[in-house]
Amino acid sequence: MSAAAPDSFRCGLVALGGRTNVGKSTLLNRLVGRKVSIVSPRPQTTRRRILGVRHDADAQLLLVDMPGLHLPRGLLNQQMTALARRCLSEADVLVGVIEAGPALAAGDKAFLAEMLEYRMAKVIAINKIDRVKRPSILPLAQQCAQQVADAQIVPISALTGENLDRLVDVIKHYLPQRPALMPEQKYTDQSESTIAQEIIREKIFFAAREEVPFSTAVKLDEFTLEPEGRLLRIAATIVVERDSQKGILIGAGGLRLKRIGQSAREELEALLGRRIFMTLFVKVDKNWTRDPRKVAELTA
Ligand SMILES: Nc1nc2c(ncn2[C@@H]2O[C@H](COP(=O)(O)OP(=O)(O)OP(=O)(O)O)[C@@H](O)[C@H]2O)c(=O)[nH]1
Ligand SMILES: [Mg+2]
């Protein structure tokens, strides 16, 4: 693609919103072209506002990933859904992500209804089309069009990348004309230490079942680069709510904790391009998800 004339360059905030687990973070990573947001098969994975930047010759997309909307049981979840709604309201373009399936899920319908409250340009991305038979997509698109009359509808697969070019074109059309806001080499607003924290948290989603990941936060105790810059030392504390959760995370003979550390280290070494020495601890902070001060501190 040739560079656009400076006065026709487009740039703006693009919110990726929707119910939890529909693939918002997977989509963000695909659109940015590298992993900036953690992904898991479980709901309520994303807890922060995460900016990912896509640099094209004619536009810069400032993509905002956020927690998914869900029934906010408990303080932590209330904080997550409130944050998501703040992210949605500040966008230039709202991309509502829903899931393809035999019919629209109740949570997706509720999100489409919520989209009507926002005034900005709207796009509905019907994600996970790789999972369904082609003829089932049209009725879903028609339902979306009925619910949100002013939205463009684009079926996609964030996993395979199908139709993402089309999604990007539609988003660009709605972006305001203005110069790029972010420098060319920048692809996220997260620091390397935040990325490290998040990757550790992601591995916990894969290693422990049931409620454990939802009761877990990761706190960095050390993040230092050795003077010659070759080795990064990371020490982190995994905070859980109960003794039983601590036992689960550590596992028999410390095996589960070791595996969490190993997979986090391997992925971070590839992402950050450095050798890493990682130490993990587990600490119980009784019912931290119910304490507003601790929720603020441990999700900051
Ligand atoms: N088959 C298929 N699976 C997908 C697709 N996109 C995402 N997924 C899967 O859906 C699950 C949830 O993906 P996430 O990207 O974490 O979803 P999210 O909307 O960010 O979830 P929260 O942060 O919890 O709200 C993961 O197992 C993904 O691999 C897709 O296009 N096709
Ligand atoms: Mg997510």
Coordinates of C-alpha atoms and ligand atoms in Angstrom, one line a residue:
M1 CA 0.0 0.0 0.0
S2 CA 1.4 3.4 -0.9
A3 CA 1.4 6.1 1.8
A4 CA -1.7 8.3 1.9
A5 CA -1.6 12.0 1.4
P6 CA -0.9 13.6 4.9
D7 CA -4.3 15.3 5.0
S8 CA -6.2 12.1 4.3
F9 CA -4.5 10.0 7.0
R10 CA -6.9 8.6 9.6
C11 CA -6.4 7.9 13.2
G12 CA -8.8 7.2 16.1
L13 CA -9.8 5.1 19.1
V14 CA -11.5 1.8 18.3
A15 CA -13.2 0.1 21.2
L16 CA -13.5 -3.7 21.0
G17 CA -16.5 -4.4 23.3
G18 CA -18.8 -7.2 24.0
R19 CA -19.7 -10.0 26.3
T20 CA -16.9 -11.9 28.0
N21 CA -15.2 -14.7 26.1
V22 CA -16.3 -13.7 22.6
G23 CA -12.7 -13.2 21.3
K24 CA -12.0 -9.5 21.8
S25 CA -8.4 -10.0 23.0
T26 CA -7.8 -12.6 20.2
L27 CA -9.0 -10.0 17.7
L28 CA -6.9 -7.3 19.2
N29 CA -3.7 -9.4 18.9
R30 CA -4.6 -10.3 15.3
L31 CA -5.2 -6.7 14.3
V32 CA -2.0 -5.5 16.0
G33 CA 0.0 -8.5 14.6
R34 CA 1.5 -9.5 17.9
K35 CA 0.4 -10.6 21.3
V36 CA -0.5 -7.6 23.5
S37 CA -3.4 -9.0 25.4
I38 CA -3.8 -12.3 27.2
V39 CA -6.3 -14.9 25.9
S40 CA -7.9 -18.0 27.5
P41 CA -10.8 -20.3 27.0
R42 CA -12.3 -19.1 30.3
P43 CA -14.5 -16.0 30.7
Q44 CA -13.3 -12.8 32.5
T45 CA -9.7 -13.1 31.4
T46 CA -9.1 -9.4 30.6
R47 CA -9.1 -7.1 33.6
R48 CA -7.6 -3.9 32.3
R49 CA -7.9 -1.4 29.5
I50 CA -5.3 -2.5 26.9
L51 CA -4.2 -0.3 24.0
G52 CA -2.9 -2.0 20.9
V53 CA -1.7 0.0 17.9
R54 CA -2.1 -1.1 14.3
H55 CA 0.1 0.9 11.9
D56 CA -1.1 1.0 8.2
A57 CA 0.2 3.3 5.4
D58 CA -3.1 5.2 5.4
A59 CA -4.3 4.9 9.0
Q60 CA -3.4 4.2 12.6
L61 CA -5.9 2.2 14.6
L62 CA -5.7 2.8 18.4
L63 CA -7.5 -0.4 19.4
V64 CA -8.8 -0.7 22.9
D65 CA -9.3 -4.1 24.5
M66 CA -11.2 -4.2 27.8
P67 CA -12.9 -6.6 30.2
G68 CA -15.9 -8.4 28.7
L69 CA -19.4 -7.6 30.0
H70 CA -20.9 -10.2 32.3
L71 CA -23.1 -10.3 35.3
P72 CA -21.0 -8.4 37.8
R73 CA -21.1 -10.5 40.9
G74 CA -18.7 -9.1 43.5
L75 CA -16.5 -6.0 43.6
L76 CA -13.8 -7.1 41.2
N77 CA -16.4 -7.9 38.5
Q78 CA -18.2 -4.6 39.1
Q79 CA -15.0 -2.8 38.7
M80 CA -14.3 -4.7 35.4
T81 CA -17.7 -4.0 33.9
A82 CA -17.6 -0.3 34.9
L83 CA -14.1 0.0 33.3
A84 CA -15.5 -1.6 30.1
R85 CA -18.3 0.9 29.9
R86 CA -15.8 3.8 30.3
C87 CA -13.7 2.4 27.5
L88 CA -16.8 2.1 25.3
S89 CA -17.9 5.7 25.8
E90 CA -14.5 7.2 24.9
A91 CA -14.2 5.6 21.4
D92 CA -14.4 7.1 17.9
V93 CA -15.6 3.7 16.6
L94 CA -17.4 1.0 18.6
V95 CA -16.7 -2.5 17.4
G96 CA -19.2 -4.8 19.1
V97 CA -17.9 -8.4 19.0
I98 CA -20.4 -11.2 19.2
E99 CA -20.2 -14.9 18.7
A100 CA -21.5 -16.9 15.7
G101 CA -23.6 -19.8 16.7
P102 CA -26.9 -21.5 15.9
A103 CA -28.6 -18.4 17.4
L104 CA -27.6 -15.2 19.1
A105 CA -26.6 -15.8 22.8
A106 CA -28.6 -13.9 25.4
G107 CA -25.5 -12.0 26.4
D108 CA -24.8 -10.9 22.8
K109 CA -28.4 -9.7 22.4
A110 CA -28.0 -7.7 25.6
F111 CA -24.8 -6.1 24.3
L112 CA -26.4 -5.2 21.0
A113 CA -29.2 -3.5 22.9
E114 CA -26.5 -1.6 24.9
M115 CA -24.8 -0.5 21.6
L116 CA -27.9 1.6 20.9
E117 CA -27.0 3.9 23.8
Y118 CA -23.8 5.0 22.1
R119 CA -23.6 7.8 19.6
M120 CA -20.4 7.0 17.7
A121 CA -20.0 4.9 14.5
K122 CA -20.7 1.3 15.1
V123 CA -19.5 -2.0 13.6
I124 CA -20.7 -5.5 14.6
A125 CA -18.1 -8.2 14.2
I126 CA -19.7 -11.6 14.2
N127 CA -16.7 -13.7 15.4
K128 CA -15.8 -17.4 15.4
I129 CA -17.4 -18.0 12.0
D130 CA -14.8 -20.9 11.6
R131 CA -17.0 -22.8 14.0
V132 CA -20.3 -22.6 12.2
K133 CA -21.8 -23.7 8.9
R134 CA -21.8 -20.8 6.3
P135 CA -25.6 -20.6 5.8
S136 CA -26.1 -19.9 9.5
I137 CA -24.3 -16.6 9.3
L138 CA -26.8 -14.7 7.2
P139 CA -29.7 -15.0 9.7
L140 CA -27.4 -13.9 12.5
A141 CA -26.4 -10.8 10.4
Q142 CA -30.0 -10.0 9.8
Q143 CA -30.8 -10.2 13.5
C144 CA -27.9 -7.8 14.2
A145 CA -29.1 -5.4 11.5
Q146 CA -32.6 -5.4 13.0
Q147 CA -31.3 -4.7 16.5
V148 CA -28.7 -2.1 15.6
A149 CA -29.9 -0.5 12.4
D150 CA -27.0 2.0 12.0
A151 CA -24.2 -0.6 12.4
Q152 CA -22.1 -2.2 9.6
I153 CA -21.9 -6.0 10.1
V154 CA -18.8 -8.0 9.3
P155 CA -18.5 -11.8 9.9
I156 CA -14.9 -12.7 10.9
S157 CA -12.7 -15.3 12.5
A158 CA -10.1 -13.7 14.8
L159 CA -8.6 -17.2 15.1
T160 CA -8.0 -17.8 11.4
G161 CA -7.8 -14.2 10.3
E162 CA -10.7 -14.6 7.9
N163 CA -12.3 -11.4 6.6
L164 CA -10.2 -9.2 9.0
D165 CA -9.1 -7.1 6.0
R166 CA -12.7 -6.2 5.4
L167 CA -13.2 -5.4 9.1
V168 CA -10.2 -3.0 9.0
D169 CA -11.5 -1.3 5.9
V170 CA -14.9 -0.7 7.4
I171 CA -13.3 0.7 10.7
K172 CA -11.0 3.0 8.7
H173 CA -13.9 4.5 6.8
Y174 CA -15.3 5.8 10.1
L175 CA -12.0 7.0 11.6
P176 CA -11.5 10.8 11.9
Q177 CA -9.0 12.3 9.5
R178 CA -6.0 13.4 11.5
P179 CA -2.3 12.5 11.8
A180 CA -1.0 9.5 13.7
L181 CA -1.0 9.9 17.5
M182 CA 1.4 7.2 18.4
P183 CA 5.1 6.8 17.3
E184 CA 5.7 4.1 14.6
Q185 CA 7.5 1.6 16.8
K186 CA 4.9 1.6 19.6
Y187 CA 2.4 -1.2 19.5
T188 CA 1.0 -1.0 23.0
D189 CA 0.8 1.3 26.0
Q190 CA 1.7 -1.5 28.4
S191 CA 5.1 -1.6 30.0
E192 CA 7.2 -4.8 29.7
S193 CA 6.6 -5.4 33.4
T194 CA 2.8 -5.2 33.0
I195 CA 3.1 -7.6 30.1
A196 CA 5.1 -10.0 32.3
Q197 CA 2.5 -9.8 35.0
E198 CA -0.3 -10.5 32.6
I199 CA 1.4 -13.5 30.9
I200 CA 1.9 -15.1 34.3
R201 CA -1.8 -14.5 35.0
E202 CA -2.7 -16.1 31.6
K203 CA -0.8 -19.3 32.5
I204 CA -2.8 -19.6 35.7
F205 CA -6.0 -19.6 33.6
F206 CA -4.6 -22.7 31.8
A207 CA -3.1 -24.4 34.8
A208 CA -5.9 -24.2 37.4
R209 CA -9.6 -24.9 37.1
E210 CA -12.8 -23.7 38.7
E211 CA -12.7 -20.4 40.6
V212 CA -8.9 -20.2 41.1
P213 CA -8.0 -17.9 38.2
F214 CA -10.9 -15.5 39.2
S215 CA -9.5 -15.2 42.7
T216 CA -5.9 -14.6 41.5
A217 CA -3.9 -11.5 41.0
V218 CA -0.2 -11.2 40.2
K219 CA 2.1 -8.7 41.9
L220 CA 5.6 -8.0 40.6
D221 CA 8.3 -7.9 43.3
E222 CA 11.3 -7.6 41.0
F223 CA 11.8 -6.7 37.4
T224 CA 15.4 -5.9 36.8
L225 CA 17.7 -6.1 33.8
E226 CA 21.3 -7.2 34.6
P227 CA 23.8 -4.5 33.8
E228 CA 24.9 -6.1 30.5
G229 CA 21.2 -6.3 29.5
R230 CA 21.2 -10.0 28.7
L231 CA 19.3 -11.4 31.7
L232 CA 16.0 -10.2 33.1
R233 CA 15.2 -11.0 36.7
I234 CA 11.5 -11.3 37.4
A235 CA 10.1 -12.2 40.9
A236 CA 6.3 -12.2 41.3
T237 CA 3.8 -13.1 44.0
I238 CA 0.6 -14.8 43.0
V239 CA -2.1 -13.6 45.4
V240 CA -5.0 -15.8 46.1
E241 CA -8.0 -15.6 48.4
R242 CA -7.9 -18.9 50.3
D243 CA -5.4 -21.5 51.6
S244 CA -7.0 -24.2 49.5
Q245 CA -6.3 -22.1 46.3
K246 CA -2.7 -21.7 47.4
G247 CA -2.4 -25.5 47.6
I248 CA -4.0 -26.0 44.2
L249 CA -1.6 -23.5 42.6
I250 CA 1.5 -24.9 44.1
G251 CA 0.4 -28.5 43.3
A252 CA 1.9 -31.8 44.5
G253 CA 5.6 -31.3 45.1
G254 CA 5.4 -27.7 43.7
L255 CA 4.9 -29.1 40.2
R256 CA 2.0 -26.9 39.1
L257 CA 3.7 -23.7 40.2
K258 CA 6.9 -24.8 38.4
R259 CA 4.9 -25.4 35.2
I260 CA 3.2 -22.0 35.4
G261 CA 6.7 -20.4 35.8
Q262 CA 8.2 -22.3 33.0
S263 CA 5.5 -21.6 30.4
A264 CA 5.4 -17.9 31.4
R265 CA 9.2 -17.6 31.2
E266 CA 9.3 -19.3 27.8
E267 CA 6.6 -17.1 26.3
L268 CA 8.1 -13.9 27.8
E269 CA 11.6 -14.8 26.5
A270 CA 10.2 -15.0 23.0
L271 CA 8.1 -11.8 23.4
L272 CA 10.8 -9.6 25.0
G273 CA 13.8 -11.2 23.2
R274 CA 15.8 -11.7 26.5
R275 CA 16.8 -14.5 28.7
I276 CA 14.7 -14.5 31.9
F277 CA 15.2 -15.8 35.4
M278 CA 11.8 -16.1 37.0
T279 CA 10.8 -16.8 40.6
L280 CA 7.2 -17.2 41.7
F281 CA 5.7 -17.2 45.2
V282 CA 2.1 -17.8 46.2
K283 CA 0.5 -15.8 49.0
V284 CA -3.0 -15.8 50.6
D285 CA -4.6 -12.5 51.1
K286 CA -8.0 -13.5 52.6
N287 CA -10.9 -12.3 50.4
W288 CA -8.9 -9.6 48.6
T289 CA -11.5 -9.4 45.8
R290 CA -14.0 -7.9 48.4
D291 CA -11.7 -5.1 49.6
P292 CA -11.9 -2.0 47.4
R293 CA -8.4 -0.8 48.3
K294 CA -6.8 -4.2 47.5
V295 CA -8.8 -4.6 44.3
A296 CA -7.6 -1.2 43.1
E297 CA -4.0 -2.1 44.1
L298 CA -3.9 -5.6 42.6
T299 CA -5.5 -4.7 39.3
A300 CA -3.7 -1.4 38.7
Ligands
LIG1 N1 -13.0 -21.0 17.1 C1 -12.6 -19.8 17.4 N2 -12.3 -19.5 18.6 C2 -11.9 -18.2 18.9 C3 -12.0 -17.2 18.0 N3 -11.6 -16.0 18.6 C4 -11.4 -16.3 19.9 N4 -11.5 -17.6 20.1 C5 -11.4 -18.4 21.4 O1 -12.3 -17.9 22.3 C6 -11.8 -17.9 23.6 C7 -11.8 -16.6 24.3 O2 -11.0 -15.7 23.6 P1 -10.5 -14.3 24.2 O3 -9.9 -13.5 23.2 O4 -9.8 -14.5 25.5 O5 -12.0 -13.6 24.5 P2 -12.3 -12.2 25.2 O6 -13.5 -11.7 24.6 O7 -11.1 -11.3 25.2 O8 -12.6 -12.7 26.7 P3 -12.6 -11.9 28.1 O9 -11.3 -11.1 28.2 O10 -12.7 -12.9 29.2 O11 -13.8 -11.0 28.1 C8 -10.3 -18.4 23.5 O12 -10.3 -19.8 23.7 C9 -10.0 -18.1 22.0 O13 -9.0 -19.0 21.4 C10 -12.4 -17.5 16.6 O14 -12.4 -16.7 15.7 N5 -12.7 -18.8 16.4
MG2 MG -10.1 -10.5 26.8

